[in-house]
Short mmCIF file of C-alpha atoms and ligand atoms in Angstrom, two decimals:
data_model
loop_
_atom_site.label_atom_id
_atom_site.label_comp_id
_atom_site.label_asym_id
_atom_site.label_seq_id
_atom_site.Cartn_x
_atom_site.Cartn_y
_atom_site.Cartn_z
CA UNK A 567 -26.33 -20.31 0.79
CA UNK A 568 -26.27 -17.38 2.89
CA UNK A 569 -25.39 -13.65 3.52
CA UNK A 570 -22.23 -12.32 4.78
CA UNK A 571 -21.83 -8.93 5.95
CA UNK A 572 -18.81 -6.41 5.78
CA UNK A 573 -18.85 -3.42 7.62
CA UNK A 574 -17.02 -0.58 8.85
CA UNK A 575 -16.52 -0.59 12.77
CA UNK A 576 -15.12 3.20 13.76
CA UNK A 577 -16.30 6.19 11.72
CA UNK A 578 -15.64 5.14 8.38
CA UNK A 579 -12.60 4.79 5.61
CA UNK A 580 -11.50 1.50 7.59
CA UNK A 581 -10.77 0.12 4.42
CA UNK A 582 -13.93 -1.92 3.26
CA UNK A 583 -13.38 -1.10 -0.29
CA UNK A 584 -9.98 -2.98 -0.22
CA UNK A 585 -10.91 -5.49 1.75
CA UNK A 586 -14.42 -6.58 -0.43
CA UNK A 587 -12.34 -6.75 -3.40
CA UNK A 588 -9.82 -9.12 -1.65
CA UNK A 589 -12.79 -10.93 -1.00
CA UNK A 590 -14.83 -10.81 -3.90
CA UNK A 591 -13.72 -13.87 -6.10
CA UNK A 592 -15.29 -16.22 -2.90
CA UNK A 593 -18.33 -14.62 -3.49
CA UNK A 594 -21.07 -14.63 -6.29
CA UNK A 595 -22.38 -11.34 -5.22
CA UNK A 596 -21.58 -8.13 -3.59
CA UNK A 597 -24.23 -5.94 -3.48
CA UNK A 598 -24.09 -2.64 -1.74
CA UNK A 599 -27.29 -1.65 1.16
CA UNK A 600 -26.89 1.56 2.60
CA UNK A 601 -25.25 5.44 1.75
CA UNK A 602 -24.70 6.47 -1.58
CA UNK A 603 -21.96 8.98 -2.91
CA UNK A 604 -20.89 10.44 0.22
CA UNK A 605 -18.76 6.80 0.73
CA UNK A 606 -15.10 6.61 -0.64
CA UNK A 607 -14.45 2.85 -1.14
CA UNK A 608 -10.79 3.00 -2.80
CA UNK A 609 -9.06 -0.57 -4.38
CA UNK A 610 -5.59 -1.03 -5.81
CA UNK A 611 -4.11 -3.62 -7.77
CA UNK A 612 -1.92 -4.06 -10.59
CA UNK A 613 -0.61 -0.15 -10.21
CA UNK A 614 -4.45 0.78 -10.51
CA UNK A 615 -5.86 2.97 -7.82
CA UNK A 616 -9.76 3.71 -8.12
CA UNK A 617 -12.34 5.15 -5.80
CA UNK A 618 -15.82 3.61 -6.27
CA UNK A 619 -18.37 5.81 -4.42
CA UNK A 620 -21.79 3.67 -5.51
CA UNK A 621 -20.65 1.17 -7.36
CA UNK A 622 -19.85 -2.33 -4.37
CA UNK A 623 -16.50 -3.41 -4.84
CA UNK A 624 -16.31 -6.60 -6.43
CA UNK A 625 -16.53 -4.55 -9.63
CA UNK A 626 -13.37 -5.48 -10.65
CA UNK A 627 -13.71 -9.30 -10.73
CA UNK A 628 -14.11 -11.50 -13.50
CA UNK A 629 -17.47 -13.34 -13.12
CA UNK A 630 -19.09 -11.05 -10.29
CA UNK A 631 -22.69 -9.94 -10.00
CA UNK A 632 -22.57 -6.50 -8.50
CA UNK A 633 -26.23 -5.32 -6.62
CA UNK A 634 -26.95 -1.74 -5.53
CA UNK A 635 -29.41 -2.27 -3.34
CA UNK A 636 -32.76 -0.70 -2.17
CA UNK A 637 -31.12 1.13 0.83
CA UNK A 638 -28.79 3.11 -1.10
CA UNK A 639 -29.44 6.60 -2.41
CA UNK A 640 -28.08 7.07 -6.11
CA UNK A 641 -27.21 10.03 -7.27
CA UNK A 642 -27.40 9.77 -11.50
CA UNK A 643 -24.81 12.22 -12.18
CA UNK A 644 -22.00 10.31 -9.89
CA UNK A 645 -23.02 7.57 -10.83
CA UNK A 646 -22.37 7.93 -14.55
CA UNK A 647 -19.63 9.13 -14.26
CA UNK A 648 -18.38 6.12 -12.01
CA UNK A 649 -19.98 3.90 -15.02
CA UNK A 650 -18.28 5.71 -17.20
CA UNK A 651 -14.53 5.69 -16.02
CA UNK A 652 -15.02 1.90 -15.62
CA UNK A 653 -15.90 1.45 -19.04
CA UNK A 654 -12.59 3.20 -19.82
CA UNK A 655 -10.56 0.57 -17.83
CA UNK A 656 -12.89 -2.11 -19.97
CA UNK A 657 -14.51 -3.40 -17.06
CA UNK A 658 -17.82 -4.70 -18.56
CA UNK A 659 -20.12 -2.78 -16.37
CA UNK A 660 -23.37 -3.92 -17.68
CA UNK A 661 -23.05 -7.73 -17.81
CA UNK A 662 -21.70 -7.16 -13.78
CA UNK A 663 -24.08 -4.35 -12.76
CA UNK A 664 -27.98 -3.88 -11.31
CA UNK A 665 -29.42 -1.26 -9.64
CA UNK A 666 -32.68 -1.46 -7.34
CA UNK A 667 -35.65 -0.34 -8.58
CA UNK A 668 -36.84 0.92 -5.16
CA UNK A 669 -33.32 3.18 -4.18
CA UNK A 670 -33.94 6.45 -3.77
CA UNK A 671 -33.33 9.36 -6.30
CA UNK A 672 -30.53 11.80 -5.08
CA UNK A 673 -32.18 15.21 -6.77
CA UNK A 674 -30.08 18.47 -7.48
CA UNK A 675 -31.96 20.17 -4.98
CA UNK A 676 -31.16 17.59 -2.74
CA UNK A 677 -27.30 18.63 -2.80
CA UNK A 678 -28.54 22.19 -2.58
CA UNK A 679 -31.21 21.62 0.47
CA UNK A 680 -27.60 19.68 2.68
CA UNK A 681 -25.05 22.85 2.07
CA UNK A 682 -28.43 25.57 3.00
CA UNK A 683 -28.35 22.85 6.51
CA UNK A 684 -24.84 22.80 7.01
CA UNK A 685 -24.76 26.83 6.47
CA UNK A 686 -27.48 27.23 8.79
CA UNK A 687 -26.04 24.55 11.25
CA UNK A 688 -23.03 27.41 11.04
CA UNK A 689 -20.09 26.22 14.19
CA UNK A 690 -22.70 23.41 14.72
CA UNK A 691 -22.53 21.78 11.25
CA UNK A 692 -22.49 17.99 10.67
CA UNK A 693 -19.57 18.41 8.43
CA UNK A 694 -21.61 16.34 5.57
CA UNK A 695 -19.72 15.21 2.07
CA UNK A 696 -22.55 18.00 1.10
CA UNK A 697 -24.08 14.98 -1.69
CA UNK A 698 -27.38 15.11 -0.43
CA UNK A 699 -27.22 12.30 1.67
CA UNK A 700 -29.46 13.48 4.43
CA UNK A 701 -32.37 15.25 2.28
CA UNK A 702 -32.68 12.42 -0.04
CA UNK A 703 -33.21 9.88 3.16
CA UNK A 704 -35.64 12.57 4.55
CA UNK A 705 -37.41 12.58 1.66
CA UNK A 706 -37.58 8.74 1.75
CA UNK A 707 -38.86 8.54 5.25
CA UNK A 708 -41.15 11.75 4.64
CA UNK A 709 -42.34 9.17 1.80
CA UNK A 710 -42.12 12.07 -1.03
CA UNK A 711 -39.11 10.39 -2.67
CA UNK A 712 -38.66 9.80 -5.95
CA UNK A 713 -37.38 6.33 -6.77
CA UNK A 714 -34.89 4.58 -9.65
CA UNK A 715 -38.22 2.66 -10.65
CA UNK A 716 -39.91 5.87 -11.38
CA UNK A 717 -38.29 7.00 -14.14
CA UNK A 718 -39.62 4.06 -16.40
CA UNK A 719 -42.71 6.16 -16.06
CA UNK A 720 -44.17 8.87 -18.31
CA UNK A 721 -44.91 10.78 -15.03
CA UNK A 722 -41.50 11.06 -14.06
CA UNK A 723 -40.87 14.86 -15.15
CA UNK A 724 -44.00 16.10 -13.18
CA UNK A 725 -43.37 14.11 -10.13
CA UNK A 726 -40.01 16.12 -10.44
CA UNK A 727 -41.08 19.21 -10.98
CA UNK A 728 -43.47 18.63 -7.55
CA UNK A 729 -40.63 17.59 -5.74
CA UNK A 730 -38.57 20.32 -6.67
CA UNK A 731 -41.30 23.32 -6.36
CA UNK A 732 -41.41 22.10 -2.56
CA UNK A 733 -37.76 22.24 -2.32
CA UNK A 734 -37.40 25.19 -3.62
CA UNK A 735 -39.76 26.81 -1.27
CA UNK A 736 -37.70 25.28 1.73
CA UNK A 737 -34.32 26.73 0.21
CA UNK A 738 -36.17 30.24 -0.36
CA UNK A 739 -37.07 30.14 3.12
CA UNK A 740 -33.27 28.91 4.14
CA UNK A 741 -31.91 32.16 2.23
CA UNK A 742 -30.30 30.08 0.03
CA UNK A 743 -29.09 30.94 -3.65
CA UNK A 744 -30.41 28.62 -6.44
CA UNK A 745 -28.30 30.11 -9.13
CA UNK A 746 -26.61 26.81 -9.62
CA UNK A 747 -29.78 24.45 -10.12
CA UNK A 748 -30.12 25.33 -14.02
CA UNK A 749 -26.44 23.89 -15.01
CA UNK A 750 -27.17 20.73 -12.32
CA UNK A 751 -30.68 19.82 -13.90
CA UNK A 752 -28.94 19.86 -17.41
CA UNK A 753 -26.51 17.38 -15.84
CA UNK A 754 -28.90 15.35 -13.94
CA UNK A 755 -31.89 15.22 -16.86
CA UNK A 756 -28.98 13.77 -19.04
CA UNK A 757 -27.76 11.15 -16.56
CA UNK A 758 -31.10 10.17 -15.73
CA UNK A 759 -31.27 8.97 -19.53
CA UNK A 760 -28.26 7.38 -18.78
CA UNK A 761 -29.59 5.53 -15.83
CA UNK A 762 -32.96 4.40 -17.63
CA UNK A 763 -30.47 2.26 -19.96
CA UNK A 764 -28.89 0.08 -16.96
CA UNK A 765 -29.94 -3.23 -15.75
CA UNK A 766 -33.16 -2.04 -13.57
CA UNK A 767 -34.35 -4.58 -11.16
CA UNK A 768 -36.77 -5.73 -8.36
CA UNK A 769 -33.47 -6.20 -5.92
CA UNK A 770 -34.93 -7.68 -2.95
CA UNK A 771 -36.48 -10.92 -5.96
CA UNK A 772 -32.93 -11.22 -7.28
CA UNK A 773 -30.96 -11.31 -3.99
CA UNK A 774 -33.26 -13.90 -2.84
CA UNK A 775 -33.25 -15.92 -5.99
CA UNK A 776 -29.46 -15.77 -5.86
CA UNK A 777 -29.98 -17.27 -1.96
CA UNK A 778 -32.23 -19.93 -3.08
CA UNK A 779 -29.97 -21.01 -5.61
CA UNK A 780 -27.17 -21.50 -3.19
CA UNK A 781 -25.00 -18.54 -4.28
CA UNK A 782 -23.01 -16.91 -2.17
CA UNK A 783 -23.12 -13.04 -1.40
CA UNK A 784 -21.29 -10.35 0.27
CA UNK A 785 -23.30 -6.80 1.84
CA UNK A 786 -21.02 -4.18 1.53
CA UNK A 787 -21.55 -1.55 3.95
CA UNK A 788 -20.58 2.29 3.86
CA UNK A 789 -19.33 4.50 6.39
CA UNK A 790 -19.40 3.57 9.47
CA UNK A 791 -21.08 2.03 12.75
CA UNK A 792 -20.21 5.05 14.69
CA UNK A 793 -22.22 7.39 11.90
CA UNK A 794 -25.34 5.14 12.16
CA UNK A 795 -27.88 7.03 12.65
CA UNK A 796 -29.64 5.40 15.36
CA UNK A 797 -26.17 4.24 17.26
CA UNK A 798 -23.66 7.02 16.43
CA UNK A 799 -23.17 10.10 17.92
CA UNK A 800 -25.94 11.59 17.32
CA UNK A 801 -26.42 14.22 15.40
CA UNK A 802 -23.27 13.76 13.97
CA UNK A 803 -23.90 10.87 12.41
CA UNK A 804 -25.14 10.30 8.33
CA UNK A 805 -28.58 9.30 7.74
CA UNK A 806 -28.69 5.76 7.15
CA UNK A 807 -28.29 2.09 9.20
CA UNK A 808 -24.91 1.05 8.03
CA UNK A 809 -25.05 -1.58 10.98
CA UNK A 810 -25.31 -5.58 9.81
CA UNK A 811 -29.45 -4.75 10.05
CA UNK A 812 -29.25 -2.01 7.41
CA UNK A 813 -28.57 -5.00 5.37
CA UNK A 814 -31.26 -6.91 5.58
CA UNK A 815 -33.89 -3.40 4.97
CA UNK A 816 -30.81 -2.20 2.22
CA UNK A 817 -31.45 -5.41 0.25
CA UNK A 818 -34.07 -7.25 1.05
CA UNK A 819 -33.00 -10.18 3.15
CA UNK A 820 -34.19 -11.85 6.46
CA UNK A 821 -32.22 -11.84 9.15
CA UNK A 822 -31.90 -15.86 8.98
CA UNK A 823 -30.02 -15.54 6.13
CA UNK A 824 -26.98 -13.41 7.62
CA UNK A 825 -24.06 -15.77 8.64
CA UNK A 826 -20.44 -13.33 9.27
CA UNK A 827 -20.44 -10.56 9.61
CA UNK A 828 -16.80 -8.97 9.30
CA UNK A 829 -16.16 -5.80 11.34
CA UNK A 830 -13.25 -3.58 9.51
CA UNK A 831 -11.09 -1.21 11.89
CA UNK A 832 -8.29 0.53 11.79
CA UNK A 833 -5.29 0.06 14.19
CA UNK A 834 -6.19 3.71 14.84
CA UNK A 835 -8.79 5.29 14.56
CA UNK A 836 -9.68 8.68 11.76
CA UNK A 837 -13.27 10.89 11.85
CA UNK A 838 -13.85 12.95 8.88
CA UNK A 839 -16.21 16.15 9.56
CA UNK A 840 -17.59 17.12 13.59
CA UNK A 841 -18.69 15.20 16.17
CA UNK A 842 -16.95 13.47 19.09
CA UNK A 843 -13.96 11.83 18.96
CA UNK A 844 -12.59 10.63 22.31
CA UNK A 845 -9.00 9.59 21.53
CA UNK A 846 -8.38 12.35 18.82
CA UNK A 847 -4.94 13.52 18.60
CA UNK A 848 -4.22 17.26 18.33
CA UNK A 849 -0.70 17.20 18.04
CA UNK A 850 2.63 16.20 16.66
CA UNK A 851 0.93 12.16 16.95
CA UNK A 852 -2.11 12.84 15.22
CA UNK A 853 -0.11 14.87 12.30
CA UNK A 854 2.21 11.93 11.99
CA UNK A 855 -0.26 9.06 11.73
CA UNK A 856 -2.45 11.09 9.46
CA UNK A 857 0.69 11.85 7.25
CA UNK A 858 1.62 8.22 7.40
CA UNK A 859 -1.67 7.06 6.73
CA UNK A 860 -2.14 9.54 4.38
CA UNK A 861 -5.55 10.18 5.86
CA UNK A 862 -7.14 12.42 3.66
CA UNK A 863 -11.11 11.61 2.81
CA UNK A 864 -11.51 9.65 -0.42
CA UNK A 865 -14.73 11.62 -1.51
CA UNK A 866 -13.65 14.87 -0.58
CA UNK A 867 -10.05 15.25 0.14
CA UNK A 868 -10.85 16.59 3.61
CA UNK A 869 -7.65 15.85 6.06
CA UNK A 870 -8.96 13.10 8.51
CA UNK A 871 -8.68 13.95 12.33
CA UNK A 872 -6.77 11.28 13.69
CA UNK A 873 -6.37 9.41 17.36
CA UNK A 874 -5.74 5.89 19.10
CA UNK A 875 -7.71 2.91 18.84
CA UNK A 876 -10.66 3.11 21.06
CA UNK A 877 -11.82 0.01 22.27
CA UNK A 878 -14.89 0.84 24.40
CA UNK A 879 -15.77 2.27 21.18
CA UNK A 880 -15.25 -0.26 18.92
CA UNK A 881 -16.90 -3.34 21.62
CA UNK A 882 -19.97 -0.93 21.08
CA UNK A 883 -19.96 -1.71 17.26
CA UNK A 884 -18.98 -5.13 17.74
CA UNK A 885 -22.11 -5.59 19.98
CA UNK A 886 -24.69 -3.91 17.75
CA UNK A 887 -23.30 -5.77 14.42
CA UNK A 888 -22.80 -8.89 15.81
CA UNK A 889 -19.35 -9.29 14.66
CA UNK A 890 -18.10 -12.98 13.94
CA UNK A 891 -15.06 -11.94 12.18
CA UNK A 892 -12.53 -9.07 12.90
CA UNK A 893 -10.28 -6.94 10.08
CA UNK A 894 -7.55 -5.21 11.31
CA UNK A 895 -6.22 -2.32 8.65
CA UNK A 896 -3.04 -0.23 8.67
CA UNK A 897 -1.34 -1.37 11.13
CA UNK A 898 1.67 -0.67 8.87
CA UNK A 899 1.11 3.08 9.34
CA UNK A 900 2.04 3.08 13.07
CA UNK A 901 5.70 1.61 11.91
CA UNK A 902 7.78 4.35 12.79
CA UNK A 903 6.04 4.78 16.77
CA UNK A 904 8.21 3.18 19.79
CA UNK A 905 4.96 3.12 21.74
CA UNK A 906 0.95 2.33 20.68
CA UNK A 907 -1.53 3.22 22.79
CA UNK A 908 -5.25 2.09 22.93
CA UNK A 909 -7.90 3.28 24.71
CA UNK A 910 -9.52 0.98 27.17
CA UNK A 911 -11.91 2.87 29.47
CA UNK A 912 -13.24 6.74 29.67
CA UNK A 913 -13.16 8.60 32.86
CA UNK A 914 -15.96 10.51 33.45
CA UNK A 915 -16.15 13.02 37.02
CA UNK A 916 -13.38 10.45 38.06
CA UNK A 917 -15.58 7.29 37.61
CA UNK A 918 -14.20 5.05 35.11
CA UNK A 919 -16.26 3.53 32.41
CA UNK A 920 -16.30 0.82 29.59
CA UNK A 921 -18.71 1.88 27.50
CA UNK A 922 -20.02 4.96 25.26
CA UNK A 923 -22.02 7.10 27.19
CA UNK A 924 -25.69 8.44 25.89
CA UNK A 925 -24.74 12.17 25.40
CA UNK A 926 -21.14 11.40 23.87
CA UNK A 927 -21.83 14.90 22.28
CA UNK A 928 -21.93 16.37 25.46
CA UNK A 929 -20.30 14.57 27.95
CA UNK A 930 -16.66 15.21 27.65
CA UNK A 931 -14.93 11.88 28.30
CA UNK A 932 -11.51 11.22 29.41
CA UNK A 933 -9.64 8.63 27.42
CA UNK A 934 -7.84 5.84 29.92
CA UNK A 935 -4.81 4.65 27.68
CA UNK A 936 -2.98 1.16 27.99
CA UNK A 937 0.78 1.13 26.29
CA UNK A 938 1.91 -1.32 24.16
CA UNK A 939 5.50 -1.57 22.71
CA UNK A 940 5.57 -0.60 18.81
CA UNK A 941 7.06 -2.55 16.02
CA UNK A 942 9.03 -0.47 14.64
CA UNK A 943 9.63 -1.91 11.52
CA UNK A 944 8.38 -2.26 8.01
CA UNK A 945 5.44 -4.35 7.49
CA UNK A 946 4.42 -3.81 4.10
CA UNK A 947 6.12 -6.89 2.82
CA UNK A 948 4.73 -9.40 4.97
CA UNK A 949 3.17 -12.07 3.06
CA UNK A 950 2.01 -14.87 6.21
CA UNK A 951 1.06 -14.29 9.86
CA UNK A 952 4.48 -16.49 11.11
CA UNK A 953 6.29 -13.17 9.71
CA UNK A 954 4.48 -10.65 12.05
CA UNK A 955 7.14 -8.91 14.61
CA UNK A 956 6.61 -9.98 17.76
CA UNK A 957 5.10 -6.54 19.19
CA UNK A 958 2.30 -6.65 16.19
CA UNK A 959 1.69 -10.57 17.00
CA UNK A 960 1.22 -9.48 20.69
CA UNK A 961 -0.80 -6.28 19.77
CA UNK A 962 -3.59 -8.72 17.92
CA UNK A 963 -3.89 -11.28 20.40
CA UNK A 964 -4.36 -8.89 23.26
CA UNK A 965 -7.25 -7.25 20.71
CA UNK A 966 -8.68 -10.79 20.40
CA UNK A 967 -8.70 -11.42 24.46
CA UNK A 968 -10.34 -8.04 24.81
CA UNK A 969 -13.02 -8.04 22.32
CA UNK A 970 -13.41 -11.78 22.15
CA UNK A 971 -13.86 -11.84 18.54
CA UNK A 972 -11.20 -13.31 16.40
CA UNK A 973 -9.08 -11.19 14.28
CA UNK A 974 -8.98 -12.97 11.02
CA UNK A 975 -7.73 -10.79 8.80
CA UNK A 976 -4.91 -8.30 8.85
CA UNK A 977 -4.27 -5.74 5.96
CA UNK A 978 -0.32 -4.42 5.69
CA UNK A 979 -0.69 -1.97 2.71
CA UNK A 980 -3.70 -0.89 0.75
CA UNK A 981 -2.42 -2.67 -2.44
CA UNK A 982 -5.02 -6.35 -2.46
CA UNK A 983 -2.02 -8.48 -1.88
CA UNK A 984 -0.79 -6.87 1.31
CA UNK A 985 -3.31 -8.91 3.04
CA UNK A 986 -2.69 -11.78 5.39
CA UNK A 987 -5.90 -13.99 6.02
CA UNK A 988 -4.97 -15.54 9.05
CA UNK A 989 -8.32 -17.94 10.17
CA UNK A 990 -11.16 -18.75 7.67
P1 GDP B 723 -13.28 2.68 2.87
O1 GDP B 723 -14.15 3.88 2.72
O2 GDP B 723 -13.54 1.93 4.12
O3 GDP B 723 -13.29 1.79 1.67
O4 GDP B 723 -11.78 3.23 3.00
P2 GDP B 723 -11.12 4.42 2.14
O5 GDP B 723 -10.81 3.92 0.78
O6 GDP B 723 -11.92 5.67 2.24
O7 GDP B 723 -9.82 4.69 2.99
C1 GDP B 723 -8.89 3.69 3.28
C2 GDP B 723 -7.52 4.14 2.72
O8 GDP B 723 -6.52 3.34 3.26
C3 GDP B 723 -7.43 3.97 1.21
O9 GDP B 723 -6.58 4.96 0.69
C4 GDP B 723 -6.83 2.58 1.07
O10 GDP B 723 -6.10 2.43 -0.15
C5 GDP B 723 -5.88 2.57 2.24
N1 GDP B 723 -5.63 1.26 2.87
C6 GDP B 723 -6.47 0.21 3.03
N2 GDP B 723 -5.89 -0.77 3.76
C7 GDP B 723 -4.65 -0.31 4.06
C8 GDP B 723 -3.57 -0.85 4.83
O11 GDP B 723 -3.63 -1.93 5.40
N3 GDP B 723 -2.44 -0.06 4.93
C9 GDP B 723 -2.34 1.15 4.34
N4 GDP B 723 -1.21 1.84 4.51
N5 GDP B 723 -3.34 1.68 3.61
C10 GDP B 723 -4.49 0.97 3.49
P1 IMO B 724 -16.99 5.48 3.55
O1 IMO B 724 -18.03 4.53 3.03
C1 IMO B 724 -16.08 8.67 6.37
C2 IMO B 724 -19.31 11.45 7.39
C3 IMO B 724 -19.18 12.88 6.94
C4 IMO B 724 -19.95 13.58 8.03
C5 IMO B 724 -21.09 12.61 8.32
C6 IMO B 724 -22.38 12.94 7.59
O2 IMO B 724 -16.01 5.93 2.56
O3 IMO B 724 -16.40 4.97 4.81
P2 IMO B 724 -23.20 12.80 5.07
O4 IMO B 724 -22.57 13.25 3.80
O5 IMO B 724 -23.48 11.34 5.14
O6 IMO B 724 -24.39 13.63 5.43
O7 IMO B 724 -22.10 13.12 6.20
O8 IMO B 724 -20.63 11.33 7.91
N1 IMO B 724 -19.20 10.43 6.30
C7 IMO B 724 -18.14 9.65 6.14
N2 IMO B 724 -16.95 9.62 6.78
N3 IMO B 724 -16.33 7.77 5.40
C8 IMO B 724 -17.52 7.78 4.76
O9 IMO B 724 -17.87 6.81 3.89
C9 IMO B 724 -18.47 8.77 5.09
N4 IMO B 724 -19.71 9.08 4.64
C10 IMO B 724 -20.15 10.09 5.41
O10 IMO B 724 -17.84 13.28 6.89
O11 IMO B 724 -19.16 13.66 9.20
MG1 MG B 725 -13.98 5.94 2.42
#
């Protein structure tokens, strides 16, 4: 059996948390590869609505294994407390949950090292979920991390106290306050007690037993492709692969072993935090969608900048992922519009382009729009694909002829049975 891949396509919050849970019951597995708290993956069923931010999201089901990988950093504290609301909605956590030995610690003075960056960054900040996302993964590839395995070991608390002693030499020389650290440790020394109770495993031997044994899994990704941090817009991007190959280094898997690979988007497009955004909206538009959408970040309540679908955009993250299988979300949020517009080119100095350009960050691109008629009616209701409006039926296959990648499934309303899977 083999690997399939879900992934965000635009800058994150397509919906991937909804749409792995919809998913789940085909699968065995869904194991998570890449980010850590700083995702918002949020499900709803049966007049539930929950945000998991480490935890994949097949959770829920009856009967699934849930993995977080290697790639992803934990962060104890969140992470308990995750554990811990489940438990109070009886969701047998540890018969359905195991956590890599070999992911990466998130430390207090990890959260404390990304806000002393961001302050220093000042107008230039990355607008980080300030979790610790990007110290932790420098610490990872500066190989000085501390891992989940480590804290089977007696030498966990002086490995610590290392770690820390060199952190807190970088945030004294960021001028940055570490009044805070004493209350976080308590918090963090009692989840890692917590943590040492869970199902600890060698990931990368389990997800390949689970392959050889023909069982089927599904590699939740986090954020998006246009935050990777090799393919983004860089700098503004997080620090972590969350492309189809951060899978295989997330979790342990060849590359041979990846069959689809479903790309998520939005039939708009959000951003949360800075960094380019060629079709933004910055008006009456953007307000509406992002009212309509209710496009407010699921991890830290920030309001989402809004804009139109970008398409040179999104065949950029269709290329890198190698996407076999398209998602559409929300395209019940752009009801009430008489006109939808999608990006199809960028102008830049009058020549007219179909792809990202290198500097994004610094090459202010003009957004070439194509206008399609609305819908402009309700589609939250619509159980099969012969009851899409005409418009939305037209809006999809035009999508399709563009990207050349079918759209297989479409998502009317972020409750799991809104969801119309058109093509296996
Ligand atoms: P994720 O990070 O990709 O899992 O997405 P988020 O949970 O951060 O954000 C997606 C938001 O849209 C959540 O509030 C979902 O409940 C909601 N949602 C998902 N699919 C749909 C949809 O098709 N229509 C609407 N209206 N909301 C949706
Ligand atoms: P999910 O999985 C949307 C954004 C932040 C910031 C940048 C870097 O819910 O789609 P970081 O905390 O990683 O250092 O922040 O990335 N970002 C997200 N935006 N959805 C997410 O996750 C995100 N995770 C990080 O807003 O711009
Ligand atoms: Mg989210």
């Amino acid at each position: 059996m083999s690997v399939d891949v879900l992934l965000g396509l635009q800058w994150g919050d397509e919906g991937k948390g909804k749409i792995v849970d919809v998913l789940a019951p085909e699968y065995d597995v869904v194991a998570r590869f890449q980010g850590g708290p700083n995702a918002g993956h949020t499900l709803e069923f049966e007049g539930i609505k929950h945000v998991l931010h480490t935890i994949p999201s097949g959770i829920f089901r009856a009967d699934s294994i849930n993995v977080v990988g290697n790639g992803v950093v934990i962060d104890p504290v969140t992470l308990r407390k995750e554990i811990e609301a489940l438990l109070g909605m009886n969701v047998p956590v540890s018969k359905r949950l195991f956590i890599s030995r070999k992911a990466n610690l998130i430390l207090p003075t990890h959260r404390l090292l990304d806000a002393a960056s961001e302050a220093l960054k000042g107008v230039d900040k990355i607008g980080s979920t300030l979790r610790g996302i990007g110290p932790t993964y420098m610490d990872k590839t500066g190989r000085n991390g501390l891992r989940v395995g480590d804290i089977e070991s007696d030498a966990f608390t002086s490995r610590y106290e290392k770690l820390k002693l060199k952190h807190l030499e970088l945030l004294r020389s960021m001028n940055y306050g570490t009044e805070a650290l004493e209350a976080l440790e308590k918090d963090f020394f009692t989840a890692i007690d917590y943590l040492r109770q869970l199902n600890l495993v060698d990931s990368e031997h389990l997800m390949n037993k689970f392959i050889q044994s023909k069982r089927s899994v599904l590699a939740e990704g986090a954020q998006g492709s246009l935050l990777d941090i090799d393919f983004g817009s860089y700098p503004f991007v997080t620090s972590s692969n969350t492309i189809t190959a951060g899978a295989c280094t997330g979790l342990g898997v060849a590359p041979r072993h990846i069959n689809k690979v479903y790309g998520i988007f939005k039939a708009y497009c959000t951003r949360v935090g800075s960094g380019p955004f060629p079709t933004e909206l910055n008006d009456a538009t953007g307000e509406a969608i992002r009212k309509s959408g209710n496009e407010f970040g699921a991890t830290t309540g920030r309001p989402r900048r809004c804009g139109w679908l970008d398409l040179p955009a999104l065949r950029y993250a269709i290329m890198i992922n190698g996407v076999t299988d398209l998602t559409m979300t929300k395209p019940d949020v752009l009801s009430d519009f008489d006109d939808i517009y999608v990006c199809t080119h960028y102008e830049i100095n009058g020549e007219r382009i179909d792809y990202m350009p290198y500097d994004i960050v610094h090459t202010p691109v003009t957004p070439v729009y194509k206008k399609l008629p609305g819908w402009k009616c309700d589609l939250t209701g619509i159980e099969r694909e012969d009851q899409f409006p005409l418009p939305l039926a037209g809006y999809i296959a035009w999508l399709e002829e563009q990207l050349q990648v079918p759209v297989s499934i479409v998502s009317v309303g972020p409750n799991r049975k809104q969801t119309i899977i058109r093509k296996k």
